[in-house]
Each structure stands twice: as structure tokens, then as C-alpha cells.
Amino acid sequence: MSLVSNRYLNTDKIKLYLITVKIILAKRKNLLIMAPMPTKPGRKSPHPYHHGHLRDALIRAARKILEKDGLPDLSLRRVAQAAGVSSAAPYYHFADKKALLDAIAAEGFSSLKREMLARMEKEANPRARTQACGITYVAFALQNPALFRLMFGGNDFPSADAALAGPRQLTYDVLQQAVAAHSPGGKADPLTCLGLWALVHGIAKLILEGGIQPSEYGFENGLALAIRVLGQRVE
């Protein structure tokens, strides 16, 4: 009886030991999914950020890939590699690639808005501020062509939908307020605003798509062309 009892006792201990090992391995696996990829001893991580900033780090990495290699080469796995985290980490913030693209586009509108306001602050004259707003719009498009296309949609850029209506409107509000500052009664005419938006957007798109060459009009680059055209339009 003693031998039989010891045998069952040992079996129970082995089962308990295996269960404990499984729990430890499961915990370690979860930690590896959430943690950044380890670096070699004695070397600092090339992507130092806190977990609370992971979403921003992923968006920055995605923007770089988008501009350098284009949308077809942009994937959650590649973004994770560029940000220095596990391939599962992006899914804590983005359900799929579409969600990531929407976040990139929304951040694009925020960046455009900040740059427009920054350039406008350098001008005191209301009309000059409107020109600065339009010039920044074209400059942003030429400096960030892939992002600009993503922000406004296209055959290969599926993010131009209702999810971006808010960020897009906040950016458009900057133009409306600039126009209102030199309009009768301080109220911007919707068609005037639409005309200016169509002008700067059209210039940017024509240059990006190769529809026009600034040199054909005697200008070194697209920004110089936009400055001249806006100077004639906003009087």
C-alpha cells in the first residue's frame, strides 16, 4: 500500500509541476507580445519610448514607410519591425491595416493644420494670412505626397471616408477663418472658400501627378508657382 500511495503522490506532484510550468510560460509569452524587441547587451534601444507612446511610434514608423516605399509595402508587421516591437503589438492599437491608415491620415490633417497656423502667425495682414494658409497647403502636399494622397483618397488609398470627416473639417476651418478675417461683416462666403481650396488642391494634385511642370511657367518649383498664383488670386 505504501508503494502505491507514493506512486499516486508522485504523480500528483508531477501534474502540479507541469501546470505551474505552463502558467509561467503563458505569462512570459504575454510579456513578450507586449514588450519591445530586446536589444543586444550594452546597447541602447534605437526606438526608446514608453508603452504609453507606442501608438504614436507606430504611426511615425508607418508614415516613413508610406513615403519611402508606398502603400503596397505598408503592413502592420513591417511597421512593428520598424518601431522595434513584436508583430502582435500593433493590434493593441489598430484592429487592422485600415484602422492604421485612418490614424495616419488623421494625423496628417493635424500636421497640416499646425503648419498652416504656424505660417499664418508670421503674417499680420489678413489677406497675407490667407495666402500663407494656401501656400502651406501646397507645400505640405509636395513634401508629403503619399500622405497627401492617403488623406484625400484614391484608388489605392481607402481612407477617404466618414472616419476622417472631423479631422478634415478642422483643417478646412482654418481656411474659412482666414477668409472671414478679410470678408464683409467678418463672415466667409462658402463659395469663396471652396474656390480657394479647389485652387490650392488642384495645383498640388497637378504637380504631384505630373499634369504640369512649374518650369513651363518660368518657376523653379511648385511652391514658387503656388505663391505666384495665390498672390494673384487673393487680392
GROMACS .gro file of C-alpha atoms in nm:
model
  235
    1MET     CA    1   0.000   0.000   0.000
    2SER     CA    2   0.287   0.233   0.079
    3LEU     CA    3   0.438   0.192  -0.267
    4VAL     CA    4   0.101   0.252  -0.436
    5SER     CA    5   0.037   0.564  -0.225
    6ASN     CA    6   0.381   0.706  -0.304
    7ARG     CA    7   0.325   0.642  -0.671
    8TYR     CA    8  -0.003   0.840  -0.672
    9LEU     CA    9   0.156   1.112  -0.461
   10ASN     CA   10   0.444   1.147  -0.707
   11THR     CA   11   0.201   1.157  -0.998
   12ASP     CA   12   0.008   1.442  -0.836
   13LYS     CA   13   0.330   1.635  -0.778
   14ILE     CA   14   0.429   1.594  -1.143
   15LYS     CA   15   0.088   1.719  -1.260
   16LEU     CA   16   0.112   2.020  -1.029
   17TYR     CA   17   0.464   2.092  -1.155
   18LEU     CA   18   0.354   2.078  -1.521
   19ILE     CA   19   0.061   2.309  -1.454
   20THR     CA   20   0.292   2.560  -1.284
   21VAL     CA   21   0.534   2.550  -1.578
   22LYS     CA   22   0.251   2.611  -1.826
   23ILE     CA   23   0.132   2.915  -1.627
   24ILE     CA   24   0.483   3.061  -1.616
   25LEU     CA   25   0.535   3.010  -1.990
   26ALA     CA   26   0.197   3.167  -2.068
   27LYS     CA   27   0.282   3.474  -1.863
   28ARG     CA   28   0.619   3.507  -2.033
   29LYS     CA   29   0.456   3.479  -2.374
   30ASN     CA   30   0.216   3.763  -2.294
   31LEU     CA   31   0.503   3.979  -2.173
   32LEU     CA   32   0.695   3.917  -2.494
   33ILE     CA   33   0.396   4.019  -2.704
   34MET     CA   34   0.357   4.348  -2.520
   35ALA     CA   35   0.723   4.433  -2.473
   36PRO     CA   36   0.959   4.589  -2.731
   37MET     CA   37   1.206   4.358  -2.900
   38PRO     CA   38   1.519   4.313  -2.687
   39THR     CA   39   1.847   4.469  -2.791
   40LYS     CA   40   2.199   4.334  -2.750
   41PRO     CA   41   2.355   4.376  -2.405
   42GLY     CA   42   2.532   4.708  -2.361
   43ARG     CA   43   2.343   4.874  -2.648
   44LYS     CA   44   2.058   5.120  -2.612
   45SER     CA   45   1.738   5.054  -2.797
   46PRO     CA   46   1.719   5.251  -3.126
   47HIS     CA   47   1.350   5.313  -3.053
   48PRO     CA   48   1.332   5.443  -2.693
   49TYR     CA   49   0.972   5.513  -2.594
   50HIS     CA   50   0.734   5.426  -2.317
   51HIS     CA   51   0.447   5.184  -2.374
   52GLY     CA   52   0.207   5.476  -2.345
   53HIS     CA   53   0.363   5.622  -2.662
   54LEU     CA   54   0.351   5.305  -2.868
   55ARG     CA   55   0.062   5.424  -3.084
   56ASP     CA   56   0.247   5.742  -3.182
   57ALA     CA   57   0.564   5.544  -3.251
   58LEU     CA   58   0.374   5.309  -3.482
   59ILE     CA   59   0.216   5.598  -3.673
   60ARG     CA   60   0.555   5.767  -3.718
   61ALA     CA   61   0.708   5.444  -3.843
   62ALA     CA   62   0.416   5.389  -4.081
   63ARG     CA   63   0.447   5.741  -4.225
   64LYS     CA   64   0.813   5.683  -4.304
   65ILE     CA   65   0.737   5.356  -4.481
   66LEU     CA   66   0.447   5.516  -4.668
   67GLU     CA   67   0.659   5.800  -4.805
   68LYS     CA   68   0.964   5.586  -4.880
   69ASP     CA   69   0.812   5.270  -5.026
   70GLY     CA   70   0.444   5.344  -5.085
   71LEU     CA   71   0.119   5.192  -4.965
   72PRO     CA   72   0.164   4.842  -5.114
   73ASP     CA   73   0.469   4.784  -4.891
   74LEU     CA   74   0.299   4.912  -4.579
   75SER     CA   75   0.183   4.638  -4.341
   76LEU     CA   76   0.129   4.605  -3.968
   77ARG     CA   77   0.411   4.352  -3.948
   78ARG     CA   78   0.658   4.583  -4.121
   79VAL     CA   79   0.550   4.878  -3.909
   80ALA     CA   80   0.610   4.670  -3.597
   81GLN     CA   81   0.959   4.583  -3.717
   82ALA     CA   82   1.037   4.948  -3.791
   83ALA     CA   83   0.912   5.052  -3.446
   84GLY     CA   84   1.113   4.778  -3.275
   85VAL     CA   85   0.822   4.584  -3.127
   86SER     CA   86   0.672   4.239  -3.173
   87SER     CA   87   0.446   4.173  -3.471
   88ALA     CA   88   0.148   4.140  -3.235
   89ALA     CA   89   0.199   4.478  -3.064
   90PRO     CA   90   0.022   4.697  -3.329
   91TYR     CA   91  -0.302   4.505  -3.278
   92TYR     CA   92  -0.334   4.653  -2.930
   93HIS     CA   93  -0.400   4.988  -3.102
   94PHE     CA   94  -0.520   4.906  -3.456
   95ALA     CA   95  -0.767   4.635  -3.545
   96ASP     CA   96  -0.633   4.608  -3.900
   97LYS     CA   97  -0.442   4.794  -4.170
   98LYS     CA   98  -0.744   5.011  -4.250
   99ALA     CA   99  -0.752   5.139  -3.891
  100LEU     CA  100  -0.382   5.223  -3.912
  101LEU     CA  101  -0.432   5.409  -4.241
  102ASP     CA  102  -0.715   5.614  -4.091
  103ALA     CA  103  -0.493   5.706  -3.796
  104ILE     CA  104  -0.210   5.809  -4.030
  105ALA     CA  105  -0.446   6.023  -4.237
  106ALA     CA  106  -0.599   6.185  -3.928
  107GLU     CA  107  -0.252   6.270  -3.801
  108GLY     CA  108  -0.178   6.413  -4.146
  109PHE     CA  109  -0.468   6.658  -4.116
  110SER     CA  110  -0.349   6.758  -3.769
  111SER     CA  111   0.003   6.819  -3.901
  112LEU     CA  112  -0.131   7.023  -4.193
  113LYS     CA  113  -0.340   7.235  -3.959
  114ARG     CA  114  -0.044   7.305  -3.730
  115GLU     CA  115   0.179   7.403  -4.021
  116MET     CA  116  -0.085   7.635  -4.170
  117LEU     CA  117  -0.135   7.813  -3.838
  118ALA     CA  118   0.240   7.841  -3.782
  119ARG     CA  119   0.295   8.009  -4.119
  120MET     CA  120  -0.009   8.233  -4.081
  121GLU     CA  121   0.116   8.361  -3.744
  122LYS     CA  122   0.411   8.522  -3.923
  123GLU     CA  123   0.173   8.749  -4.115
  124ALA     CA  124  -0.023   9.042  -3.974
  125ASN     CA  125  -0.223   9.134  -4.283
  126PRO     CA  126  -0.546   8.926  -4.310
  127ARG     CA  127  -0.504   8.866  -4.684
  128ALA     CA  128  -0.142   8.770  -4.638
  129ARG     CA  129  -0.255   8.520  -4.376
  130THR     CA  130  -0.495   8.364  -4.628
  131GLN     CA  131  -0.214   8.339  -4.882
  132ALA     CA  132   0.008   8.179  -4.619
  133CYS     CA  133  -0.264   7.924  -4.548
  134GLY     CA  134  -0.285   7.826  -4.916
  135ILE     CA  135   0.091   7.823  -4.967
  136THR     CA  136   0.134   7.588  -4.670
  137TYR     CA  137  -0.131   7.357  -4.815
  138VAL     CA  138   0.064   7.317  -5.141
  139ALA     CA  139   0.399   7.291  -4.960
  140PHE     CA  140   0.265   7.015  -4.735
  141ALA     CA  141   0.136   6.818  -5.034
  142LEU     CA  142   0.466   6.843  -5.220
  143GLN     CA  143   0.668   6.743  -4.913
  144ASN     CA  144   0.439   6.452  -4.820
  145PRO     CA  145   0.295   6.321  -5.150
  146ALA     CA  146   0.197   5.972  -5.034
  147LEU     CA  147   0.043   6.102  -4.712
  148PHE     CA  148  -0.145   6.372  -4.903
  149ARG     CA  149  -0.295   6.111  -5.137
  150LEU     CA  150  -0.393   5.897  -4.840
  151MET     CA  151  -0.563   6.191  -4.669
  152PHE     CA  152  -0.789   6.261  -4.966
  153GLY     CA  153  -0.835   5.911  -5.101
  154GLY     CA  154  -0.781   5.748  -5.435
  155ASN     CA  155  -0.796   5.408  -5.600
  156ASP     CA  156  -0.524   5.266  -5.376
  157PHE     CA  157  -0.594   5.480  -5.071
  158PRO     CA  158  -0.911   5.366  -4.894
  159SER     CA  159  -0.907   5.612  -4.604
  160ALA     CA  160  -1.111   5.897  -4.751
  161ASP     CA  161  -1.434   5.814  -4.568
  162ALA     CA  162  -1.653   5.929  -4.279
  163ALA     CA  163  -1.386   5.840  -4.024
  164LEU     CA  164  -1.184   6.140  -4.143
  165ALA     CA  165  -1.469   6.390  -4.177
  166GLY     CA  166  -1.390   6.551  -3.842
  167PRO     CA  167  -1.013   6.596  -3.887
  168ARG     CA  168  -1.065   6.719  -4.244
  169GLN     CA  169  -1.323   6.976  -4.134
  170LEU     CA  170  -1.099   7.111  -3.856
  171THR     CA  171  -0.829   7.174  -4.115
  172TYR     CA  172  -1.076   7.339  -4.355
  173ASP     CA  173  -1.194   7.562  -4.070
  174VAL     CA  174  -0.851   7.729  -4.071
  175LEU     CA  175  -0.906   7.843  -4.430
  176GLN     CA  176  -1.261   7.959  -4.357
  177GLN     CA  177  -1.146   8.166  -4.059
  178ALA     CA  178  -0.866   8.321  -4.263
  179VAL     CA  179  -1.109   8.424  -4.537
  180ALA     CA  180  -1.360   8.554  -4.282
  181ALA     CA  181  -1.097   8.791  -4.140
  182HIS     CA  182  -1.098   8.999  -4.460
  183SER     CA  183  -1.459   8.944  -4.568
  184PRO     CA  184  -1.751   9.191  -4.529
  185GLY     CA  185  -1.910   9.151  -4.189
  186GLY     CA  186  -1.641   8.904  -4.087
  187LYS     CA  187  -1.829   8.618  -4.250
  188ALA     CA  188  -1.662   8.392  -4.506
  189ASP     CA  189  -1.852   8.319  -4.826
  190PRO     CA  190  -1.870   7.938  -4.867
  191LEU     CA  191  -1.811   7.957  -5.242
  192THR     CA  192  -1.506   8.179  -5.196
  193CYS     CA  193  -1.359   7.928  -4.952
  194LEU     CA  194  -1.442   7.640  -5.185
  195GLY     CA  195  -1.278   7.822  -5.476
  196LEU     CA  196  -0.956   7.879  -5.281
  197TRP     CA  197  -0.949   7.519  -5.161
  198ALA     CA  198  -1.005   7.392  -5.515
  199LEU     CA  199  -0.725   7.620  -5.635
  200VAL     CA  200  -0.456   7.504  -5.393
  201HIS     CA  201  -0.568   7.141  -5.404
  202GLY     CA  202  -0.572   7.150  -5.783
  203ILE     CA  203  -0.224   7.300  -5.805
  204ALA     CA  204  -0.089   7.040  -5.565
  205LYS     CA  205  -0.253   6.748  -5.747
  206LEU     CA  206  -0.146   6.868  -6.092
  207ILE     CA  207   0.215   6.897  -5.983
  208LEU     CA  208   0.216   6.564  -5.796
  209GLU     CA  209   0.058   6.376  -6.085
  210GLY     CA  210   0.284   6.538  -6.344
  211GLY     CA  211  -0.001   6.727  -6.507
  212ILE     CA  212   0.202   7.049  -6.508
  213GLN     CA  213   0.568   7.134  -6.477
  214PRO     CA  214   0.649   7.456  -6.287
  215SER     CA  215   0.940   7.516  -6.524
  216GLU     CA  216   0.693   7.553  -6.811
  217TYR     CA  217   0.567   7.867  -6.638
  218GLY     CA  218   0.910   8.001  -6.553
  219PHE     CA  219   0.931   7.876  -6.194
  220GLU     CA  220   1.193   7.664  -6.023
  221ASN     CA  221   0.950   7.455  -5.823
  222GLY     CA  222   0.586   7.400  -5.742
  223LEU     CA  223   0.589   7.612  -5.429
  224ALA     CA  224   0.713   7.918  -5.618
  225LEU     CA  225   0.437   7.864  -5.873
  226ALA     CA  226   0.175   7.835  -5.598
  227ILE     CA  227   0.296   8.156  -5.433
  228ARG     CA  228   0.258   8.347  -5.761
  229VAL     CA  229  -0.086   8.205  -5.841
  230LEU     CA  230  -0.218   8.268  -5.489
  231GLY     CA  231  -0.076   8.621  -5.495
  232GLN     CA  232  -0.291   8.695  -5.798
  233ARG     CA  233  -0.597   8.519  -5.662
  234VAL     CA  234  -0.603   8.660  -5.308
  235GLU     CA  235  -0.604   9.038  -5.350
   0.00000   0.00000   0.00000
